[in-house]
Amino acid sequence: MSKYHFNDIEGKWQEIWREKKTFKAENNSEKPKYYVLDMFPYPSGAGLHVGHPLGYIASDIYARYKRHQGFNVLHPQGYDSFGLPAEQYAIQTGQHPATTTEVNITRYREQLDKIGFSFDWSREVRTSNPEYYKWTQWIFLQLFESWYDKNLDKARAIEELQVVFSSEGNLKTNAVCDDEIEHFTASEWLEFSEVKKQEILLKYRLTYLAETEVNWCPQLGTVLANDEIVNGVSERGGYPVIRKKMKQWSMRISAYAQRLLDGLDKIDWPQPLKDSQTNWIGRSKGASVRFNVKEHDAKIDVFTTRPDTIFGVSFMVLAPEHDLVSKITTLEQKEAVENYIEATAKRSERERMADVKTITGVFTGAYAVHPFSGEEIPVWIGDYVLAGYGTGAVMSVPCGDQRDYDFAKHFNIPIPNIFKDADIAKEAYSDKENTVITNSDFLNDLNYKQATEKIIAALEEKGVGEGKINYRLRDAVFSRQRYWGEPFPIYYKDGMPQAVPTECLPLHLPEVEKYLPTEEGEPPLGRADNWSWDEKNQKIVANVSLSAVEGDDNGIYPLELNTMPGWAGSSWYFFRYMEAAKRDEVFASKEALDYWQNVDLYIGGSEHATGHLLYSRFWVKFMHDRGLVPVEEPFKKLINQGMILGESAFAHRIEGENTFVSTSLVKNKTTQPIHADVSFVNISNELDIEAFKNWREEYKNAAFITEEDGTFKVSREVEKMSKSKYNVVNPDDICEQYGADTLRMYEMFLGPLEQAKPWNTAGITGVHGFLKKLWKLYHSGENESFYVTDEAASKDSLKTLHKTIKKVQEDIENFSFNTSVSSFMIAVNELLSQKCNSREVLEPLAILISPYAPHIAEELWEKLGHTESISTAPFPTFEKMYLVEANKKYPISFNGKMRFTLELPLDLTKDQIESAVMAHAKTAQYLEGRRPKKVIIVPGKIVNIVG
RNA sequence: GCUCGAGUGGCGGAAUUGGUAGACGCGCUGGAUUCAAAAUCCAGUGUUUUAGGACGUGCGGGUUCGAUUCCCGCCUCGAGUACCA
């Protein structure tokens, strides 16, 4: 082997790494630990394109760098293998999702292996494996068996709550629970029936079953979490979503709102990501106020951020879905109200969002009573008030809130002004900083802050309200009406959910004939024959007839038919990787958890900001509370890699004809752009007409109007890389043609890691040429045989080396991998021109480059006479002495303009520099006859002469 | 609308405690080599020019001896979010 045969080299080393288990992480090590993790992929049928490995390459470079630095690095990989696409495919083809998933995983693995990642595959996880989802189910049960104690601010076992209830009832309990909780004493608790007790406990559990308003997607036949809806349609598929009340499992994530917020200060994440979590949690400070309803014993509970404006209230608005609406509506208004409710219910989420300008609402006929003035306030309903936020009711202060103002104007409701010197003729006055309250009884002449304090005190004293912090974050709906997900370890006895004993886990996903909902509209698991729970024998049994199930004698009960959402398995997988032996008795051993702690570096896309990244933090905090894990945050440092975009090619077709026109000739014609597969197009945007014709039947007989030189050109546009846009570049092809090392370096070279950037295969030759030069640096002569000497390196070569060490080390630590590729190129060019062949320089250089281009580095390392892998060779240390020069060039400016540089010995004092510069300046021609007056020295930077 | 981020050659992008803007790569031009091509190597490549310079980092101001960098006001693009009381 003489030339740079990358295919041979890469195949050889990938094989050796696999055989020798080079990258296996040890759980017992003297070395300090470092945990580098990628967001694990969903194995889709389309396979990987060049955009997918970007983050993996970056994390691999960092993992390899840390190994060189002497760390025991955990760098695992796995698959998030439950999910919608496999199920949709199953519905269409009847193929079991497990089968397609398996095929896709094999394909993914082949592609990943070609790129030369240093993953420890012995720790691989798959969320759809029973050995894995056993623990997802187990964690679910831990949540089911827990409640949130606000006093201790942590989750506790539900048995402890039962103990509290039997000794003192729930009067003193300070827990996060459902709103409409009834109070009871210890003796009352003991009197309650078992079902009643269960009912109450369910309102406290951290995962609970409740009738909730959910986002229902009819096309997908399932509910969606808020983060799975984008612009009012489903994230997957883009189908409409409507609001619907359904009995659903929910996760009481709202209990953790404040801690999820506080924790953000302790982690090193990108600010935009922290901002979007902060936003999503949406903390706002204000007060809750209860208004009595005239001639009813009902109370309207509102949340407001402006309790100081309470004397400006001129009406109230309830969400159409609000529970009180039906109770307080008067007979005269009944029909109007019902019509309105019906009309709003029909509107989909999307319509409602698209149409925010139309003001609609109906008067209920009822009046609330102002708690201080005693005034009667009309109660309206309107869809600008959302049932899901706050209490679903607002006190409207039209002079201070634009939406209230618009509503009042529209319905001719009075707009009393309570702001001194504020003009509210045209719009509401919402500035709270520069305002003084007036017309407000005991709040007169106070500013926002003073008035707020005073009114909260007054509300509390009167018992009609209190200061309150409200969060936008809502409990997360946890059930999906799907097949391909984790089954709930839950069965129903007397209509109440019961936990399947943890010893019986995993509760295996049953087989079904079809992956569609049942005729009765039940989820696909309703089709399973074996899906009932035999309580006595603790096992799954065949379904028995309904009457037998309802009779509690035989001890056989129906199992839950929903499955868990995609984020269940991904909320804790990083702990499973820690368990080297993949033991079945624990999700991860205590020793492993204590040793690996949390993920030091996590790399993945920003699209998970309010989904996976929030849910994981929630589960980890919960697991910490229950003593299951030592850490409170899963990911210490996080980096969002930007997407690699594709460059789509468009051939222009004349409207209504089967004739295509080359790009420069489209001007005067009406054409439509048609995606052409990018593989038919060369660097100069010329289309291979024959290939294009053969691509599709409909283009077979198409005519082509070419340029004058006979070529046919397409136009280009940057789009997301996707199969449907025919702009996918396959990493396998790049590896085949240029090698994995080239692919790795080029992906880094494309631009900053965190930025979106288009893929351009044309540019890859630069990086590939560099690797060829690198190879040449270690080989010389006619047949390019290996040539490295033990002679001392030249001063220049050492300078080049150390300059590169410094830069590359800084770059890796700052994650600016793109600029270090440049440094390597400069270094190789310099060393080649210096004809450097000294081991003293070439050995450290191989280590430097090995995180980026591991295969060629291993090959060179072996040729340098090493028998061990380069992967743990110590990273070279930068020696400043090689960069220091005898003299230093001082840039000199005159009146701010750069004039010349002056070379002076090192280590001069400020005074010495000043007199040397002055002496030089007096004899110099630069000053245009003017005499230098003053020398200004900015240490380390510049010497300035003022004339 | 609100929040955040970004605007630098033909292109991707370098450069920040304020100090010679355009590193490195692509592309392009010229040359060497070749029967020719590919590959490789060498030189050039912001604009303009009367060849000394002048102008240049989205636009307009400001601070400074000096601003891509800091401050104020705009414009454009991107991302997130959206009746949040």
Coordinates of N, CA and C in Angstrom, one line a residue, chain A residues 354-482:
Chain A
A354 N -56.2 31.1 13.4 CA -56.1 31.9 12.3 C -57.0 33.2 12.4
D355 N -58.0 33.0 13.2 CA -59.0 34.1 13.2 C -59.0 34.7 14.6
V356 N -58.0 35.6 14.9 CA -57.9 36.2 16.2 C -58.5 37.6 16.2
K357 N -58.8 38.0 15.0 CA -59.3 39.4 15.0 C -60.8 39.6 15.2
T358 N -61.6 38.6 14.8 CA -63.0 38.7 15.0 C -63.4 38.6 16.4
I359 N -64.1 39.6 16.9 CA -64.5 39.6 18.3 C -65.8 38.9 18.4
T360 N -65.9 37.9 19.2 CA -67.2 37.2 19.4 C -67.4 37.0 20.9
G361 N -68.7 36.9 21.3 CA -69.0 36.7 22.7 C -70.5 36.8 22.9
V362 N -71.0 36.3 24.0 CA -72.4 36.4 24.4 C -72.6 36.7 25.8
F363 N -73.5 37.5 26.2 CA -73.8 37.8 27.6 C -74.6 36.7 28.2
T364 N -74.2 36.3 29.4 CA -74.9 35.1 30.0 C -76.2 35.5 30.8
G365 N -76.3 36.8 31.0 CA -77.4 37.3 31.7 C -77.1 37.4 33.2
A366 N -76.0 36.8 33.6 CA -75.7 36.8 35.0 C -74.8 38.0 35.4
Y367 N -74.8 38.3 36.7 CA -73.9 39.4 37.2 C -73.0 38.9 38.3
A368 N -71.8 39.3 38.3 CA -70.9 39.1 39.4 C -70.9 40.3 40.3
V369 N -70.4 40.1 41.5 CA -70.4 41.2 42.4 C -69.0 41.6 42.7
H370 N -68.7 42.9 42.5 CA -67.3 43.4 42.8 C -67.0 43.2 44.3
P371 N -65.9 42.6 44.6 CA -65.7 42.3 46.1 C -65.4 43.5 46.9
F372 N -65.1 44.7 46.3 CA -64.8 45.9 47.1 C -65.9 46.9 46.9
S373 N -66.3 47.2 45.7 CA -67.3 48.2 45.4 C -68.7 47.7 45.5
G374 N -68.9 46.4 45.4 CA -70.2 45.8 45.5 C -71.0 46.0 44.2
E375 N -70.3 46.6 43.2 CA -71.0 46.9 41.9 C -71.4 45.6 41.2
E376 N -72.4 45.6 40.4 CA -72.7 44.5 39.6 C -72.0 44.5 38.3
I377 N -71.4 43.3 38.0 CA -70.6 43.3 36.8 C -71.2 42.2 35.8
P378 N -71.5 42.6 34.6 CA -72.1 41.6 33.7 C -71.1 40.5 33.4
V379 N -71.6 39.2 33.3 CA -70.7 38.1 33.0 C -71.0 37.6 31.6
W380 N -69.9 37.6 30.8 CA -70.0 37.2 29.4 C -69.3 35.9 29.1
I381 N -69.5 35.3 28.0 CA -68.6 34.3 27.6 C -68.0 34.7 26.2
G382 N -66.8 34.3 26.0 CA -66.1 34.7 24.7 C -64.9 33.8 24.5
D383 N -64.6 33.5 23.2 CA -63.6 32.5 23.0 C -62.2 33.1 23.0
Y384 N -62.1 34.4 23.3 CA -60.7 34.9 23.5 C -60.2 34.5 24.9
V385 N -61.1 34.0 25.7 CA -60.6 33.5 27.0 C -60.5 32.0 26.8
L386 N -59.3 31.5 27.1 CA -59.0 30.1 26.9 C -59.3 29.2 28.1
A387 N -60.0 28.1 27.9 CA -60.3 27.3 29.0 C -59.0 26.7 29.7
G388 N -58.0 26.5 28.9 CA -56.8 25.9 29.4 C -55.8 26.7 30.2
Y389 N -56.0 28.0 30.2 CA -55.1 28.9 30.9 C -55.7 29.5 32.1
G390 N -54.9 29.5 33.2 CA -55.4 30.1 34.4 C -56.7 29.4 34.9
T391 N -57.7 30.1 35.2 CA -58.9 29.5 35.6 C -60.0 29.4 34.5
G392 N -59.6 29.9 33.4 CA -60.6 29.9 32.3 C -61.6 31.0 32.4
A393 N -61.3 32.0 33.2 CA -62.1 33.2 33.4 C -61.3 34.4 33.7
V394 N -61.7 35.5 33.2 CA -60.9 36.8 33.4 C -61.8 37.9 34.0
M395 N -61.2 38.7 34.8 CA -61.9 40.0 35.1 C -61.4 41.0 34.1
S396 N -62.3 41.6 33.4 CA -61.9 42.4 32.3 C -61.8 43.8 32.7
V397 N -60.6 44.4 32.4 CA -60.3 45.8 32.7 C -60.0 46.5 31.4
P398 N -61.0 46.9 30.7 CA -60.9 47.4 29.4 C -59.9 48.6 29.3
C399 N -59.8 49.4 30.3 CA -58.9 50.5 30.2 C -57.4 50.1 30.2
G400 N -57.2 48.9 30.7 CA -55.8 48.5 30.9 C -55.3 47.3 30.0
D401 N -56.2 46.7 29.3 CA -55.9 45.5 28.5 C -56.5 45.7 27.1
Q402 N -55.7 45.5 26.1 CA -56.2 45.8 24.7 C -57.3 44.8 24.3
R403 N -57.2 43.6 24.7 CA -58.3 42.6 24.3 C -59.6 42.9 25.0
D404 N -59.5 43.3 26.3 CA -60.7 43.7 27.0 C -61.3 44.9 26.4
Y405 N -60.4 45.8 26.0 CA -60.8 47.1 25.4 C -61.6 46.9 24.1
D406 N -61.0 46.0 23.3 CA -61.6 45.7 22.0 C -63.0 45.1 22.2
F407 N -63.1 44.1 23.2 CA -64.3 43.4 23.5 C -65.4 44.5 24.0
A408 N -64.9 45.3 24.8 CA -65.9 46.3 25.4 C -66.4 47.3 24.3
K409 N -65.5 47.7 23.4 CA -65.9 48.6 22.3 C -66.9 47.9 21.5
H410 N -66.6 46.7 21.1 CA -67.4 45.9 20.2 C -68.8 45.7 20.8
F411 N -68.9 45.5 22.1 CA -70.3 45.2 22.7 C -70.8 46.4 23.5
N412 N -70.2 47.6 23.3 CA -70.7 48.8 24.0 C -70.7 48.6 25.5
I413 N -69.7 48.1 26.0 CA -69.6 48.0 27.5 C -68.8 49.2 28.0
P414 N -69.2 49.8 29.1 CA -68.4 51.0 29.6 C -67.0 50.7 29.8
I415 N -66.1 51.8 29.6 CA -64.7 51.6 29.8 C -64.3 52.6 30.8
P416 N -64.4 52.3 32.1 CA -64.0 53.3 33.1 C -62.5 53.4 33.2
N417 N -62.0 54.7 33.3 CA -60.6 54.9 33.3 C -60.1 55.0 34.8
I418 N -59.1 54.2 35.1 CA -58.6 54.3 36.5 C -57.1 54.7 36.5
F419 N -56.6 55.2 35.4 CA -55.2 55.7 35.3 C -55.2 57.2 35.2
K420 N -54.5 57.8 36.1 CA -54.3 59.2 36.1 C -53.7 59.7 34.8
D421 N -54.2 60.7 34.2 CA -53.6 61.3 33.0 C -53.4 60.4 31.8
A422 N -54.1 59.3 31.8 CA -53.9 58.4 30.7 C -55.0 58.6 29.6
D423 N -54.6 58.6 28.4 CA -55.6 58.8 27.3 C -56.1 57.4 26.8
I424 N -57.3 57.1 27.0 CA -57.8 55.8 26.6 C -58.9 55.9 25.5
A425 N -58.8 57.0 24.8 CA -59.8 57.3 23.7 C -59.7 56.3 22.6
K426 N -58.4 55.9 22.3 CA -58.2 55.0 21.1 C -57.8 53.6 21.5
E427 N -57.0 53.5 22.6 CA -56.6 52.2 22.9 C -56.4 52.1 24.4
A428 N -56.2 50.8 24.9 CA -56.0 50.6 26.3 C -54.6 51.1 26.7
Y429 N -54.5 51.4 28.0 CA -53.2 51.9 28.5 C -52.6 50.8 29.3
S430 N -51.6 50.1 28.7 CA -51.1 48.9 29.4 C -49.8 49.1 30.0
D431 N -49.3 50.3 30.0 CA -48.0 50.5 30.6 C -48.1 50.5 32.1
K432 N -47.4 49.6 32.8 CA -47.6 49.5 34.2 C -46.5 50.2 35.0
E433 N -45.5 50.7 34.3 CA -44.4 51.3 35.0 C -44.6 52.8 35.4
N434 N -45.2 53.5 34.4 CA -45.4 54.9 34.6 C -46.8 55.3 34.8
T435 N -47.4 54.8 35.8 CA -48.8 55.0 36.0 C -49.2 55.2 37.5
V436 N -50.2 56.0 37.7 CA -50.7 56.2 39.0 C -52.2 55.9 39.0
I437 N -52.6 55.1 39.9 CA -54.0 54.6 39.9 C -54.9 55.7 40.5
T438 N -56.1 55.8 39.9 CA -57.1 56.7 40.4 C -58.5 56.1 40.3
N439 N -59.5 56.8 40.8 CA -60.9 56.3 40.8 C -60.9 54.9 41.4
S440 N -60.1 54.6 42.4 CA -60.0 53.2 42.8 C -60.0 53.1 44.4
D441 N -60.8 53.9 45.0 CA -61.0 53.8 46.4 C -59.7 53.9 47.2
F442 N -59.4 52.8 47.9 CA -58.2 52.9 48.7 C -56.9 52.7 48.0
L443 N -57.0 52.5 46.7 CA -55.7 52.4 45.9 C -55.3 53.7 45.2
N444 N -56.1 54.7 45.4 CA -55.9 56.0 44.7 C -54.5 56.5 45.0
D445 N -53.9 57.1 44.0 CA -52.5 57.7 44.0 C -51.4 56.8 44.3
L446 N -51.6 55.5 44.2 CA -50.5 54.6 44.3 C -50.0 54.2 42.9
N447 N -48.7 53.8 42.9 CA -48.2 53.2 41.6 C -48.5 51.8 41.5
Y448 N -48.1 51.2 40.4 CA -48.4 49.7 40.2 C -47.9 48.8 41.3
K449 N -46.7 49.1 41.8 CA -46.1 48.2 42.8 C -46.8 48.3 44.1
Q450 N -47.0 49.6 44.5 CA -47.7 49.8 45.8 C -49.1 49.3 45.8
A451 N -49.8 49.6 44.7 CA -51.2 49.2 44.6 C -51.3 47.7 44.6
T452 N -50.4 47.0 43.9 CA -50.5 45.5 43.9 C -50.3 44.9 45.3
E453 N -49.3 45.4 46.0 CA -49.1 44.9 47.4 C -50.3 45.2 48.2
K454 N -50.9 46.4 48.1 CA -52.0 46.7 49.0 C -53.2 45.9 48.7
I455 N -53.5 45.7 47.4 CA -54.7 45.0 47.0 C -54.6 43.5 47.4
I456 N -53.4 43.0 47.3 CA -53.3 41.5 47.6 C -53.5 41.4 49.1
A457 N -53.0 42.3 49.9 CA -53.2 42.2 51.3 C -54.7 42.3 51.6
A458 N -55.4 43.2 50.9 CA -56.8 43.4 51.1 C -57.6 42.2 50.7
L459 N -57.3 41.6 49.6 CA -57.9 40.4 49.1 C -57.8 39.3 50.2
E460 N -56.6 39.1 50.7 CA -56.4 38.0 51.6 C -57.1 38.3 52.9
E461 N -57.2 39.5 53.3 CA -57.8 39.9 54.6 C -59.3 39.6 54.5
K462 N -59.9 39.9 53.3 CA -61.3 39.7 53.1 C -61.6 38.2 52.7
G463 N -60.6 37.5 52.4 CA -60.8 36.1 52.1 C -61.4 35.9 50.7
V464 N -61.1 36.8 49.8 CA -61.7 36.7 48.5 C -60.6 36.5 47.4
G465 N -59.4 36.3 47.9 CA -58.3 36.1 46.9 C -56.9 36.1 47.6
E466 N -55.9 35.9 46.8 CA -54.6 35.9 47.3 C -53.5 36.0 46.2
G467 N -52.3 36.4 46.6 CA -51.2 36.5 45.6 C -51.0 35.1 45.0
K468 N -50.8 35.0 43.7 CA -50.6 33.7 43.1 C -49.6 33.7 41.9
I469 N -48.9 32.6 41.8 CA -48.1 32.5 40.6 C -48.7 31.5 39.7
N470 N -48.9 31.9 38.5 CA -49.6 31.0 37.5 C -48.6 30.5 36.5
Y471 N -48.7 29.3 36.0 CA -47.8 28.8 35.0 C -48.6 28.4 33.8
R472 N -48.1 28.6 32.6 CA -48.7 28.3 31.4 C -48.6 26.8 31.1
L473 N -47.5 26.2 31.7 CA -47.3 24.8 31.5 C -48.4 23.9 32.0
R474 N -48.9 23.1 31.1 CA -50.0 22.2 31.5 C -49.6 20.8 31.7
D475 N -50.3 20.0 32.4 CA -50.0 18.6 32.6 C -50.0 17.9 31.2
A476 N -49.0 17.0 31.1 CA -48.8 16.4 29.8 C -49.7 15.2 29.6
V477 N -50.4 15.2 28.5 CA -51.2 14.0 28.2 C -50.3 12.9 27.8
F478 N -50.5 11.7 28.4 CA -49.6 10.6 28.3 C -50.1 9.4 27.6
S479 N -51.4 9.4 27.3 CA -51.9 8.2 26.5 C -52.0 8.4 25.0
R480 N -51.8 7.4 24.3 CA -52.0 7.5 22.8 C -52.8 6.3 22.4
Q481 N -53.7 6.5 21.4 CA -54.5 5.4 21.0 C -53.8 4.7 19.8
R482 N -52.7 4.2 20.1 CA -51.8 3.6 19.1 C -51.4 2.2 19.5

